Short mmCIF file of C-alpha atoms and ligand atoms in Angstrom, two decimals:
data_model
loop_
_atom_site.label_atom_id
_atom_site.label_comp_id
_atom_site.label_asym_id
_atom_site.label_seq_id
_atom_site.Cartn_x
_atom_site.Cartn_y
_atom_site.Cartn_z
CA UNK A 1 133.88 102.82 68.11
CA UNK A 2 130.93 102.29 70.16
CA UNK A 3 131.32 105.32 72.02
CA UNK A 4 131.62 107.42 69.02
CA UNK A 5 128.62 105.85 67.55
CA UNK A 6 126.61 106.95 70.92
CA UNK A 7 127.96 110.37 70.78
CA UNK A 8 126.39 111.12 67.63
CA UNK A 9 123.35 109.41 68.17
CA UNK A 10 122.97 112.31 71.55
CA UNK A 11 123.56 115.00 68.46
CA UNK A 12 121.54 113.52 65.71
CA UNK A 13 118.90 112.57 66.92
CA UNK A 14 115.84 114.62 69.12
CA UNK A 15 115.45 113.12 72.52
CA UNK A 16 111.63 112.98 71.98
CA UNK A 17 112.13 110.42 69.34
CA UNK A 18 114.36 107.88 71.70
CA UNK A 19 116.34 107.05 74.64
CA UNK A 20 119.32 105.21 76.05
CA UNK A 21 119.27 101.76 77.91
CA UNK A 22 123.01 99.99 77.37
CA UNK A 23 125.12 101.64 75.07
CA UNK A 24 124.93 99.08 72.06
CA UNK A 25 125.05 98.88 68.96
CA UNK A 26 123.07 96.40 67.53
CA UNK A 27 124.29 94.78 63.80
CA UNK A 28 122.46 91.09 64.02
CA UNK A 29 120.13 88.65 65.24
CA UNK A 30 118.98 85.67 65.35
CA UNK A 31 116.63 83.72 67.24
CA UNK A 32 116.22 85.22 71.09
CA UNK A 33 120.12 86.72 70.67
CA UNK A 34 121.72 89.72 68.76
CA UNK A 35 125.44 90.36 68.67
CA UNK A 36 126.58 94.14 68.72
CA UNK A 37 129.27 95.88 66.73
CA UNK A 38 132.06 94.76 69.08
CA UNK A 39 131.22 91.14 68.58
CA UNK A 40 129.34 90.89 71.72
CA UNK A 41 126.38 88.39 71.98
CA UNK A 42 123.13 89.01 73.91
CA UNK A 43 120.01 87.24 75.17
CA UNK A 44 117.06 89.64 74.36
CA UNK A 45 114.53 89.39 76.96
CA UNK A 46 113.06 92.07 76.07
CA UNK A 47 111.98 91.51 71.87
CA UNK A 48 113.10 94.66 71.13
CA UNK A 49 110.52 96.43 72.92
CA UNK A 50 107.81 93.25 72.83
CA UNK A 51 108.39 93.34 68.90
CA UNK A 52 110.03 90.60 67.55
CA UNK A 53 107.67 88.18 68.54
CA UNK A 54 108.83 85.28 66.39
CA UNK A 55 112.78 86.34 67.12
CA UNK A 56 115.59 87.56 64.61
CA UNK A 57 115.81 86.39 61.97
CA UNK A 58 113.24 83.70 61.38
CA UNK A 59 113.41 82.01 58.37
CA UNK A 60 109.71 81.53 56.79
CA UNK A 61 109.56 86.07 57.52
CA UNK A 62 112.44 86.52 55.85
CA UNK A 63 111.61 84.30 52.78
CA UNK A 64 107.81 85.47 52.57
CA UNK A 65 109.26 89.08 52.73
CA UNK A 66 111.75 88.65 50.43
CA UNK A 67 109.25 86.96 48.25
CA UNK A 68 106.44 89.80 47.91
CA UNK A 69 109.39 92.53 48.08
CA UNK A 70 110.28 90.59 44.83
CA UNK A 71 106.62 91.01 43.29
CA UNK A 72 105.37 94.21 44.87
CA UNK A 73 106.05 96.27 47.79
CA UNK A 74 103.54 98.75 47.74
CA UNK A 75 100.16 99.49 45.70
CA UNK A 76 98.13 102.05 48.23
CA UNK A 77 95.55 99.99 49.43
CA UNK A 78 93.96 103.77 49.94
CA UNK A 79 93.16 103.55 45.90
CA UNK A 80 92.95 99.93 45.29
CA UNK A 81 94.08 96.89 46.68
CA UNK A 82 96.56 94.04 46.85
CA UNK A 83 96.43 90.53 48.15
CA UNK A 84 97.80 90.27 51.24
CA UNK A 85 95.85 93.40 52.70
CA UNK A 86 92.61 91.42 51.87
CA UNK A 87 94.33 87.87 53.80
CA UNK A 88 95.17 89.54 56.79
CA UNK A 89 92.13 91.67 57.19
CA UNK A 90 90.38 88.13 56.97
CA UNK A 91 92.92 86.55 59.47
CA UNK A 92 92.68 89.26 61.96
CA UNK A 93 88.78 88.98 61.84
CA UNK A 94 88.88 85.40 62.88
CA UNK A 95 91.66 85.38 65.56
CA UNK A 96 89.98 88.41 67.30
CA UNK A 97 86.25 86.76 67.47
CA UNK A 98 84.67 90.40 66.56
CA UNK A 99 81.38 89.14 64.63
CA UNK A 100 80.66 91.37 61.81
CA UNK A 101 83.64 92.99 62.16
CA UNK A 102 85.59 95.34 59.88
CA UNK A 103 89.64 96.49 59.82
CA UNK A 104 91.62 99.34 59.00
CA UNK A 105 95.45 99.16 58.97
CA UNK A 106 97.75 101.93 59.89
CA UNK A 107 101.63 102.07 60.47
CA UNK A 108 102.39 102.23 64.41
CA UNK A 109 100.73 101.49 67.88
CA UNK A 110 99.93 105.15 68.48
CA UNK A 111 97.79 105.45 65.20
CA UNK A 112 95.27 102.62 65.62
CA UNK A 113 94.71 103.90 69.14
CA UNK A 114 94.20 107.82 67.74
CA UNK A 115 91.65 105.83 65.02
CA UNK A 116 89.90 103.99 67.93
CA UNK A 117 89.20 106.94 70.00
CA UNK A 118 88.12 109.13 66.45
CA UNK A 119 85.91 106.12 65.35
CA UNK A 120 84.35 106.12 68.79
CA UNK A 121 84.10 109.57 69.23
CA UNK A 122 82.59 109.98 65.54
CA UNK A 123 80.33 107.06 66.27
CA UNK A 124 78.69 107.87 69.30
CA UNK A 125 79.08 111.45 68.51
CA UNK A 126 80.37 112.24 72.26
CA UNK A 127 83.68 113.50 73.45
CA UNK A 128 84.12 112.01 76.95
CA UNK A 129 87.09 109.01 77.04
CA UNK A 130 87.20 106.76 80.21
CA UNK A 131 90.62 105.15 80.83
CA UNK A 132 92.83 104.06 83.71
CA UNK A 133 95.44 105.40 85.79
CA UNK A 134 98.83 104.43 84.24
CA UNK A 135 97.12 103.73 80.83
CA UNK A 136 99.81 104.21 78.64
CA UNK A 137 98.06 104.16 74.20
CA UNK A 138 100.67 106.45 72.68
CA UNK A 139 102.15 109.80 72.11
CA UNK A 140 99.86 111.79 69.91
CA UNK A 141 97.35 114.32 70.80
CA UNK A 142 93.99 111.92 71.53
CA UNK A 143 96.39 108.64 72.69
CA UNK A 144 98.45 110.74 74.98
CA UNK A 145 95.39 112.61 76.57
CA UNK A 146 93.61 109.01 76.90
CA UNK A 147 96.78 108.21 78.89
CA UNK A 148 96.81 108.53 82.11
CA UNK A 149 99.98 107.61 83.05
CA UNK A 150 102.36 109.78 84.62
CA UNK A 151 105.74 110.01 82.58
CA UNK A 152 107.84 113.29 81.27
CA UNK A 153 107.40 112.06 77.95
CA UNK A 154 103.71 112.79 78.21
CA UNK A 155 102.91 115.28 75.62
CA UNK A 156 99.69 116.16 76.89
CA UNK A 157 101.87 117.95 79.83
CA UNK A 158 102.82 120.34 77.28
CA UNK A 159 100.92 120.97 74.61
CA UNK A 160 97.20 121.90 74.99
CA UNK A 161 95.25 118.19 74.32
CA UNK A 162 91.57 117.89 74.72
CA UNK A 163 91.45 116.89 78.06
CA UNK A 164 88.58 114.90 78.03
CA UNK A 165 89.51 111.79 80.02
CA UNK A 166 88.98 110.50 82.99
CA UNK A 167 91.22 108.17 84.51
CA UNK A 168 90.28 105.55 86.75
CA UNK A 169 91.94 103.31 89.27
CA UNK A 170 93.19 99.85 87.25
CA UNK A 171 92.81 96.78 90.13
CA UNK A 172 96.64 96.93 90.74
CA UNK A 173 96.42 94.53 93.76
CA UNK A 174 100.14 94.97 94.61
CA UNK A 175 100.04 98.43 95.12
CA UNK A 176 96.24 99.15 95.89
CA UNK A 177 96.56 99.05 99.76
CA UNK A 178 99.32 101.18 99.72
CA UNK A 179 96.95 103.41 97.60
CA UNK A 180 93.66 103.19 98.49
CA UNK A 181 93.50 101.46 101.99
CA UNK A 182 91.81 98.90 100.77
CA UNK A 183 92.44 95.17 99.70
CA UNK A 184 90.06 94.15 97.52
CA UNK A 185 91.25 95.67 94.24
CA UNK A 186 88.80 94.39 91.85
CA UNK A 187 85.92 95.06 93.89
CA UNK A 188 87.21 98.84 94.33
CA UNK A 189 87.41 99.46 90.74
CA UNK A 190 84.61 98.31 90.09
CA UNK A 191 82.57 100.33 92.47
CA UNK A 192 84.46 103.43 91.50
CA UNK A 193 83.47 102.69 87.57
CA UNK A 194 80.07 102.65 88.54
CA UNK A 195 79.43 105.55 90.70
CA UNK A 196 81.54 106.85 87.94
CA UNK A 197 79.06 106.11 85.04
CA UNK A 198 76.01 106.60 87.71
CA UNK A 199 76.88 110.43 87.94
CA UNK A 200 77.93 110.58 84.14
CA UNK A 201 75.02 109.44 83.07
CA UNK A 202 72.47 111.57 85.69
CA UNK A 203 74.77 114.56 84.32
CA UNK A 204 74.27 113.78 80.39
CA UNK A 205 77.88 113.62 79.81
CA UNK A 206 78.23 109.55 79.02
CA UNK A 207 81.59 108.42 77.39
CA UNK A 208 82.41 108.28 73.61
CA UNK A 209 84.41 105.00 74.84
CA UNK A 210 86.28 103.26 77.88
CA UNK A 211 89.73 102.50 76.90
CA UNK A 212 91.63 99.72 78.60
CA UNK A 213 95.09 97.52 78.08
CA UNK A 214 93.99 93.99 79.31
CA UNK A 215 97.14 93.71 81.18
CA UNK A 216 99.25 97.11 81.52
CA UNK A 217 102.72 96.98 80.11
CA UNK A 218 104.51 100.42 80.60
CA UNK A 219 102.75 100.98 83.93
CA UNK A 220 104.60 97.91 84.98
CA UNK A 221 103.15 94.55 83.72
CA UNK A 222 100.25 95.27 85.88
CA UNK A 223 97.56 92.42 85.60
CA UNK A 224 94.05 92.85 87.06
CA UNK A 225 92.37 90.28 88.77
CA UNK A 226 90.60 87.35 87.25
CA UNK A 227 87.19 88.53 85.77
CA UNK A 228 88.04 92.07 86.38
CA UNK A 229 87.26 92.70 82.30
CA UNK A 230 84.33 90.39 82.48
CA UNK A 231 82.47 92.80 84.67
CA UNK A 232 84.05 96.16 82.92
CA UNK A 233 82.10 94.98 79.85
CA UNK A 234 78.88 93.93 80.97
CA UNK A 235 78.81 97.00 82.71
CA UNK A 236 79.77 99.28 79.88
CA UNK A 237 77.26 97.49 77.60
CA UNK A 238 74.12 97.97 79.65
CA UNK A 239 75.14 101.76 79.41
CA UNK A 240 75.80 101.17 75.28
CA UNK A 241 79.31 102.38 76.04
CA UNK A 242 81.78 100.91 73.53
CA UNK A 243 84.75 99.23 75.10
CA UNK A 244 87.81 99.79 73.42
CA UNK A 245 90.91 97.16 74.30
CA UNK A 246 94.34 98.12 73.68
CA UNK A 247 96.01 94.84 72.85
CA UNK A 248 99.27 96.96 70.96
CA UNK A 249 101.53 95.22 74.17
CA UNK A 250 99.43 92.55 74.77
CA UNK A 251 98.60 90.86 71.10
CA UNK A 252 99.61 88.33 68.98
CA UNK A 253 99.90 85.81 71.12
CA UNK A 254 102.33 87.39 74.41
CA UNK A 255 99.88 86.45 77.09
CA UNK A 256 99.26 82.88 75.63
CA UNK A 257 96.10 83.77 74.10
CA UNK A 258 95.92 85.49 70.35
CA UNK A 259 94.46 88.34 72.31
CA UNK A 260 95.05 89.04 76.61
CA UNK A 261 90.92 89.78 76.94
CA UNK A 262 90.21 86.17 75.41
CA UNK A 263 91.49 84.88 79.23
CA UNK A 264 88.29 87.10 80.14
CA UNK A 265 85.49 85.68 77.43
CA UNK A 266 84.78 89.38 76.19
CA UNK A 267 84.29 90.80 73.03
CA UNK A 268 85.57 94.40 73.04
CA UNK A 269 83.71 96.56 70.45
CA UNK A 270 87.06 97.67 68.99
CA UNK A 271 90.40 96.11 69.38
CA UNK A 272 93.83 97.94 68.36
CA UNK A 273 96.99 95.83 67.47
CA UNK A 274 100.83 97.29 66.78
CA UNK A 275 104.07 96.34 68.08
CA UNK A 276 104.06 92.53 67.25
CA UNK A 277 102.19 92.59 64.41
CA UNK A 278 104.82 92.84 61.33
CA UNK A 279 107.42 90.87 63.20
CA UNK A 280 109.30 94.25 63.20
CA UNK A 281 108.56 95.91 60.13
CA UNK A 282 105.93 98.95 60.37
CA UNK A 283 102.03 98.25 60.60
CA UNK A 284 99.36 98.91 63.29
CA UNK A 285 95.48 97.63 62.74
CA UNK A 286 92.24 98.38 64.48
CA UNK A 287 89.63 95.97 64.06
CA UNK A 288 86.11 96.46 65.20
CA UNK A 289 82.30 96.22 64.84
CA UNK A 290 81.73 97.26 61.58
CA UNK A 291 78.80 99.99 62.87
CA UNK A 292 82.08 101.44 64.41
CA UNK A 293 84.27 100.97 61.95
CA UNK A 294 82.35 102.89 59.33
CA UNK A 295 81.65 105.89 61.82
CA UNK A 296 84.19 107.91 59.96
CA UNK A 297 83.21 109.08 55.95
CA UNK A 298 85.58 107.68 53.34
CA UNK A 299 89.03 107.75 53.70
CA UNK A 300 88.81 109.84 56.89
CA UNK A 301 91.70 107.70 58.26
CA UNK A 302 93.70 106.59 55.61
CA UNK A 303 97.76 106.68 55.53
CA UNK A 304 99.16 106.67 52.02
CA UNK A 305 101.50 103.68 53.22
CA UNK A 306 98.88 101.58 54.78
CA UNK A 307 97.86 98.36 54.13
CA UNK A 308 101.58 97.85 52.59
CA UNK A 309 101.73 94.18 50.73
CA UNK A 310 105.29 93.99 52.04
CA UNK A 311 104.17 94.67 56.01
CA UNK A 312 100.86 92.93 55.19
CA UNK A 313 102.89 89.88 54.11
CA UNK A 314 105.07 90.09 57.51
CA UNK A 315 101.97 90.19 59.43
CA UNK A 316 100.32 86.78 57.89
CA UNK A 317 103.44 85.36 58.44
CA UNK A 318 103.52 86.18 61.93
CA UNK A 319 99.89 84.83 62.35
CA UNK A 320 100.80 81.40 60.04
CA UNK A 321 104.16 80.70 62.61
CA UNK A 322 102.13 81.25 65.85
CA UNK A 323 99.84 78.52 64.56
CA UNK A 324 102.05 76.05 62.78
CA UNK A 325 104.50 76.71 65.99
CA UNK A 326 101.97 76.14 68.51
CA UNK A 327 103.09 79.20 70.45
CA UNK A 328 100.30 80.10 72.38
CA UNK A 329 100.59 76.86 73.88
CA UNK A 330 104.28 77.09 74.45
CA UNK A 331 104.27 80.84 75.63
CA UNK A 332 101.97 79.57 78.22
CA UNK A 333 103.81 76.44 79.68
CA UNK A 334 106.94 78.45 79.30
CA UNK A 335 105.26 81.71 80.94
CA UNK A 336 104.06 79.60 83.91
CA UNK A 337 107.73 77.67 84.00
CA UNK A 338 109.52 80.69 84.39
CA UNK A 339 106.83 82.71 86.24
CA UNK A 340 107.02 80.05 88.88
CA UNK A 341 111.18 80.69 89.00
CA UNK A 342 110.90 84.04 89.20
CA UNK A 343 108.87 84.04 92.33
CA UNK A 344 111.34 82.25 94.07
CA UNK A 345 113.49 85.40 94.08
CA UNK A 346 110.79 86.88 95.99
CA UNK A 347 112.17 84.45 98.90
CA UNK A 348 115.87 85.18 98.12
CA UNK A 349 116.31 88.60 96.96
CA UNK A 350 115.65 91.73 99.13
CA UNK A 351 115.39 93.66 95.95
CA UNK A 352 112.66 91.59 94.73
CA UNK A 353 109.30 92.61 95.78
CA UNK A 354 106.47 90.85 93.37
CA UNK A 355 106.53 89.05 90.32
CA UNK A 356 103.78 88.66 88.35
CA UNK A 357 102.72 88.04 85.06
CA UNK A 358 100.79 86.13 82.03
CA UNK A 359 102.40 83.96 79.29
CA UNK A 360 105.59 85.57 78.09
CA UNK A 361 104.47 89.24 79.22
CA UNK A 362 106.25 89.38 83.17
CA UNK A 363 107.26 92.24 85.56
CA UNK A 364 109.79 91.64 88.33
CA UNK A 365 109.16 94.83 90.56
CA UNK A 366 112.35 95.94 92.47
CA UNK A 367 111.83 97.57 95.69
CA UNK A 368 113.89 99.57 98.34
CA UNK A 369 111.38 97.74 101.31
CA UNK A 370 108.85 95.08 100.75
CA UNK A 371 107.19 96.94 103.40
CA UNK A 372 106.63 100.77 102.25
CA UNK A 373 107.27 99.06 98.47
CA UNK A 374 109.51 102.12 97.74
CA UNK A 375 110.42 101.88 93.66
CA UNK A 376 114.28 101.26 93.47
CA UNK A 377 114.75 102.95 90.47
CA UNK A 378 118.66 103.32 90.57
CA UNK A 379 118.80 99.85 91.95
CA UNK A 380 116.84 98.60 88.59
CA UNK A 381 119.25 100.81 86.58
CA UNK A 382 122.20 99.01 87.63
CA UNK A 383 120.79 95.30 87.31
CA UNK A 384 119.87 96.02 83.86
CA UNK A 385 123.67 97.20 83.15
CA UNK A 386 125.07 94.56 84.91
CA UNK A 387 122.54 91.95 83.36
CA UNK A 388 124.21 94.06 79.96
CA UNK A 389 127.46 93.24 81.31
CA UNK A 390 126.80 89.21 82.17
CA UNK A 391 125.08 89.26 78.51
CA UNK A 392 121.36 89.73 78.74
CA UNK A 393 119.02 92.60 77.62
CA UNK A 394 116.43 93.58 80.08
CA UNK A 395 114.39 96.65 80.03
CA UNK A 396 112.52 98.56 82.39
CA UNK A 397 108.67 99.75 82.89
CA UNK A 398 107.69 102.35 85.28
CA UNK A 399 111.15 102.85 86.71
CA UNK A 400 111.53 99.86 89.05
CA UNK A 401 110.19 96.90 87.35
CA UNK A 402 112.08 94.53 84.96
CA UNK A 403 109.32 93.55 82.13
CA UNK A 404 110.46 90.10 80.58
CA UNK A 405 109.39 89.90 76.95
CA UNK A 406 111.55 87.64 75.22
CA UNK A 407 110.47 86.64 71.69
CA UNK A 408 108.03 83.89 71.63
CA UNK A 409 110.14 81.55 69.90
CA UNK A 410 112.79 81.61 72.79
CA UNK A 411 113.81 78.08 73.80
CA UNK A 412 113.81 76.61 77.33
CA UNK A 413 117.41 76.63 77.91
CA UNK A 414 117.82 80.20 76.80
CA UNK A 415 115.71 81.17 78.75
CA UNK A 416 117.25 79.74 81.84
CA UNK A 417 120.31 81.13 80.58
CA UNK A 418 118.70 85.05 80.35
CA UNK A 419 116.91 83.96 83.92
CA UNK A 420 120.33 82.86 85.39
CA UNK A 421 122.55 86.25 84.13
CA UNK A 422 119.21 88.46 85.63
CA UNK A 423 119.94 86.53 88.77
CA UNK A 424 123.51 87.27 89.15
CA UNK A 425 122.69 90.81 88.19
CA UNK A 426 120.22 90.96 90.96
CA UNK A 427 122.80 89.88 93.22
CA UNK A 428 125.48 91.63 92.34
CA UNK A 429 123.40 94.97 93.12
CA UNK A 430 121.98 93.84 96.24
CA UNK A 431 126.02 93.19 97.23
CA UNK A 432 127.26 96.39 96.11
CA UNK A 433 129.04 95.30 93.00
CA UNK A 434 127.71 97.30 90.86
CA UNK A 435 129.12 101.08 90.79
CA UNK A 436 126.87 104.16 90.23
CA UNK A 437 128.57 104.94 86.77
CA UNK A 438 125.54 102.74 85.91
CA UNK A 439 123.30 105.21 86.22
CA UNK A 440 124.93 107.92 84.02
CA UNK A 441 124.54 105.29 81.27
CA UNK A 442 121.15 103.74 81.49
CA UNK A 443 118.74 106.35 81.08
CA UNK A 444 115.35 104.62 80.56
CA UNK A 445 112.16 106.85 80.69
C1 PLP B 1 99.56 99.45 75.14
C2 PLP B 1 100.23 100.37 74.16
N1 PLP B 1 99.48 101.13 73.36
C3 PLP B 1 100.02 101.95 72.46
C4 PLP B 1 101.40 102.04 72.32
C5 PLP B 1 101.99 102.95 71.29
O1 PLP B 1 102.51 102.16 70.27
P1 PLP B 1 103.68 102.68 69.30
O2 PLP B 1 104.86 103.01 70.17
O3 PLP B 1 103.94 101.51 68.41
O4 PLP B 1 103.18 103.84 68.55
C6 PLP B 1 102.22 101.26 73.13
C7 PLP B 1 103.68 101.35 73.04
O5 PLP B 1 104.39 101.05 73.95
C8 PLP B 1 101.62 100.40 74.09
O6 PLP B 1 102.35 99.62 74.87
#
C-alpha cells in the first residue's frame, strides 16, 4: 500500500515541488508523534519541517480554528478587514519590539522574504543585497538570489536572477579554520563586513539591505558567536543600512526567545516570520519600521488570500499557547537538557563530530574524520532510516547534519525516547548494520 502510494507520488508530483526522506505516509498526529498508514507510530523530531511548533493536534488550535472556520474563513483583508488580522498584527508588533512598526501578512516563508528585500530595495531606492554564505530565504527569484547557499535546488543556478548579492562569510566557528585558516570566527567576519562596506561605500554602490538568519537552519544549525549580531547592527546603522533578519526558521519561540536576535539585544529594521507561525496552516508576515513598511505604493504586495481570519486565528493561537504554556522557558531548559546529552556523543560516537545548538533548534554534524571534518552524507542517510526504522523522524540540513526540531510542546520523556532511538541509529551505522539500500530511499536535498 505504502509503496504504491510512493510510486505515484514520483509520477504526480514535479520534483521541484518536494522530496523523499522515509517512505511514509502520514494519516495522524498528535502531540510530538504521528502514526502512518500502516499503523506505525513515530516521534517527530523534526515538527514537520520546524512547523508544528505547538505539536499535532493541540487542542485550544483546533477549537479556535474550528471556531472562526464556523463564522468566517476568509474576507480579503486586501479590500477590508476582519478581526483577527487586526489582533495579530498588534501581537506580532509587541513580541518583536519594532517601535513604530507596521505588518504585512503573506502566505509562505519565501514571500515575506521576496517583500523584505522589495520594501528595502523600494525604500532605499538601491539594488545591492548583502547576505551570507549558506543563507538559505527561499526559492523565488529575489530570495533565491539573496541566498547564498549552495544546493541544486537553487533556482538562481538556472534561471537568470538579478544577481545582486554578495555573500559573506557567516562566523561558522566549526568549520572556519578548515576554511579560512583562521580561529577567530567572529572577529573574521566582522573585518571582512567592513572592508566590505569600506569599499562599497568609497565606490557609491551601498546596499539596499543586509540579510541575515540569526542562527542558520538549512546550512546546518549554524550559530554565530555570542554578540556576533550585536556588532553586524551597529555597524550597518552607522552606514544607514537596513538590517533585515530572517527569523522564518528561527521564530516563534524555537531558540527560547520569541525571536533568535532578542539573545543579541538588536532591533532589526525588518523582521520576516513563516514556518511556525499558523501552527501548520499557510501564513508568512513581515513586520518592520513603518518608514519601510510603506516604501511600496498601495497594495504593491498584496495576495488575495492574505491576512486569512482562519490562518490569522491559528497564528494568535500559536502566540496565546507559547505564553499561557510558558514555552520559551521550557524550550530553553529542555534545549540546554538535551543539548548537554547530545554532546556526550561527541565522546562516544566516531560519527559525531559537533553538536551545537539554541533552545529546541540543534544540529548534530556527522563526520567521516573529526580531523579533515569530511561531511558523511551517506552515513547521515542511513541513521535517519534506521532512526525511521527504531521509530523516530529525523531530518537532515546540509547533507551531514541531523537538525533536531521537535515541536515545542514535546515532553521530557519523549524526548529521551527520540534521543535514545537517534542513539541506537547512530550506532548501528557506525557498526555496519545498516545496509546501503538506505540510500536509494532517503533522498534529502
Ligand atoms: C530561514 C528561511 N527563510 C526562508 C525560508 C522559505 O520559507 P518557505 O519554505 O516557507 O517558503 C525557509 C525555509 O526553509 C527558511 O528556513
Amino acid at each position: 500500500m505504502a509503496s504504491e502510494h510512493l510510486k505515484l507520488f514520483g509520477e504526480l508530483f514535479s520534483r521541484a515541488n518536494r522530496t523523499d526522506y522515509l517512505p511514509i505516509i502520514v494519516v495522524e498526529g498528535r502531540g510530538a508523534k504521528v502514526r502512518d498508514s500502516g499503523g506505525n507510530q513515530y516521534i517527530d523530531l523534526s515538527a514537520s519541517g520546524a512547523v508544528m511548533v505547538l505539536g499535532y493536534g493541540n487542542d485550544e488550535l483546533r477549537k479556535e480554528i474550528k471556531r472562526q472556520v464556523d463564522k468566517l474563513i476568509h474576507y480579503t483583508y486586501m479590500y477590508g478587514m476582519n478581526e483577527p488580522a487586526l489582533r495579530l498584527g498588534e501581537e506580532l508588533l509587541k513580541i518583536s519590539d519594532i517601535d513604530e512598526g507596521k505588518v504585512l501578512y503573506g502566505l509562505s516563508g519565501t514571500d515575506a522574504v521576496e517583500s523584505s528585500l522589495i520594501l528595502a530595495k523600494a525604500y532605499t531606492k538601491r539594488e545591492l543585497i548583502l547576505s551570507y554564505n549558506g543563507g538559505f530565504h527561499g526559492v523565488f527569484p529575489l530570495s533565491a538570489d539573496a541566498s547564498c547557499i549552495n544546493l541544486e535546488r537553487k533556482v538562481c543556478e538556472l534561471i537568470r536572477c538579478s544577481k545582486e548579492t554578495i555573500c559573506l562569510p557567516y562566523p561558522d566557528t566549526y568549520r572556519c579554520s578548515i576554511l579560512r585558516g583562521d580561529k577567530d570566527c567572529k572577529k573574521m567576519s566582522l573585518e571582512i563586513l567592513k572592508e566590505t562596506l569600506e569599499d562599497l561605500s568609497k565606490a557609491n554602490k551601498l546596499p539596499a539591505a543586509l540579510i541575515a538568519e540569526p542562527i542558520q537552519g538549512d546550512s546546518g544549525i549554524v550559530v554565530p558567536p555570542e554578540g556576533y549580531f550585536r556588532e553586524v547592527a551597529r555597524i550597518l546603522r552607522s552606514y544607514g543600512i537596513p538590517l533585515i533578519i530572517d527569523e522564518i526558521q528561527t521564530g516563534l519561540g524555537r531558540t527560547g526567545e520569541w525571536f533568535a536576535y532578542q539573545y543579541e539585544g538588536i532591533k532589526p529594521d525588518v523582521v520576516t516570520l513563516g514556518k511556525p507561525l499558523g501552527g501548520g496552516l499557510p501564513i508568512s508576515a513581515v513586520v518592520g519600521e513603518s518608514k519601510l513598511m510603506d516604501s511600496v505604493p498601495t497594495m504593491g504586495l498584496a495576495f488575495s488570500l492574505s491576512g486569512n481570519p482562519v490562518t490569522a486565528t491559528a497564528a494568535l493561537t500559536v502566540i496565546n499557547e507559547i505564553r499561557k504554556n510558558k514555552l520559551l522557558k521550557k524550550t530553553k531548559e529542555l534545549g540546554n537538557y538535551v543539548i548537554r546529552e547530545l554532546r556526550s556523543f561527541m565522546k562516544k560516537h566516531e560519527l559525531v563530530g559537533d553538536v551545537r545548538g539554541k533552545g529546541l533548534m540543534i544540529g548534530v554534524e556527522l563526520v567521516k574524520n573529526k580531523e579533515t571534518k569530511e561531511r558523511a552524507k551517506n552515513e547521515t542517510k542511513k541513521v535517519i532510516y534506521r532512526a525511521y526504522e527504531l521509530g523516530a523522524i529525523v531530518l537532515s540540513v546540509r547533507e551531514n547534519v541531523l537538525r533536531i526540531q521537535p515541536p515545542l510542546t514535546i515532553n521530557k520523556e519523549e524526548l529521551i525516547e527520540g534521543i535514545n532511538i537517534l542513539e541506537e541509529a547512530i550506532e548501528d551505522v557506525e557498526e555496519g548494520k545498516v545496509n546501503d539500500e538506505a540510500l536509494k530511499i532517503v533522498r534529502g536535498w
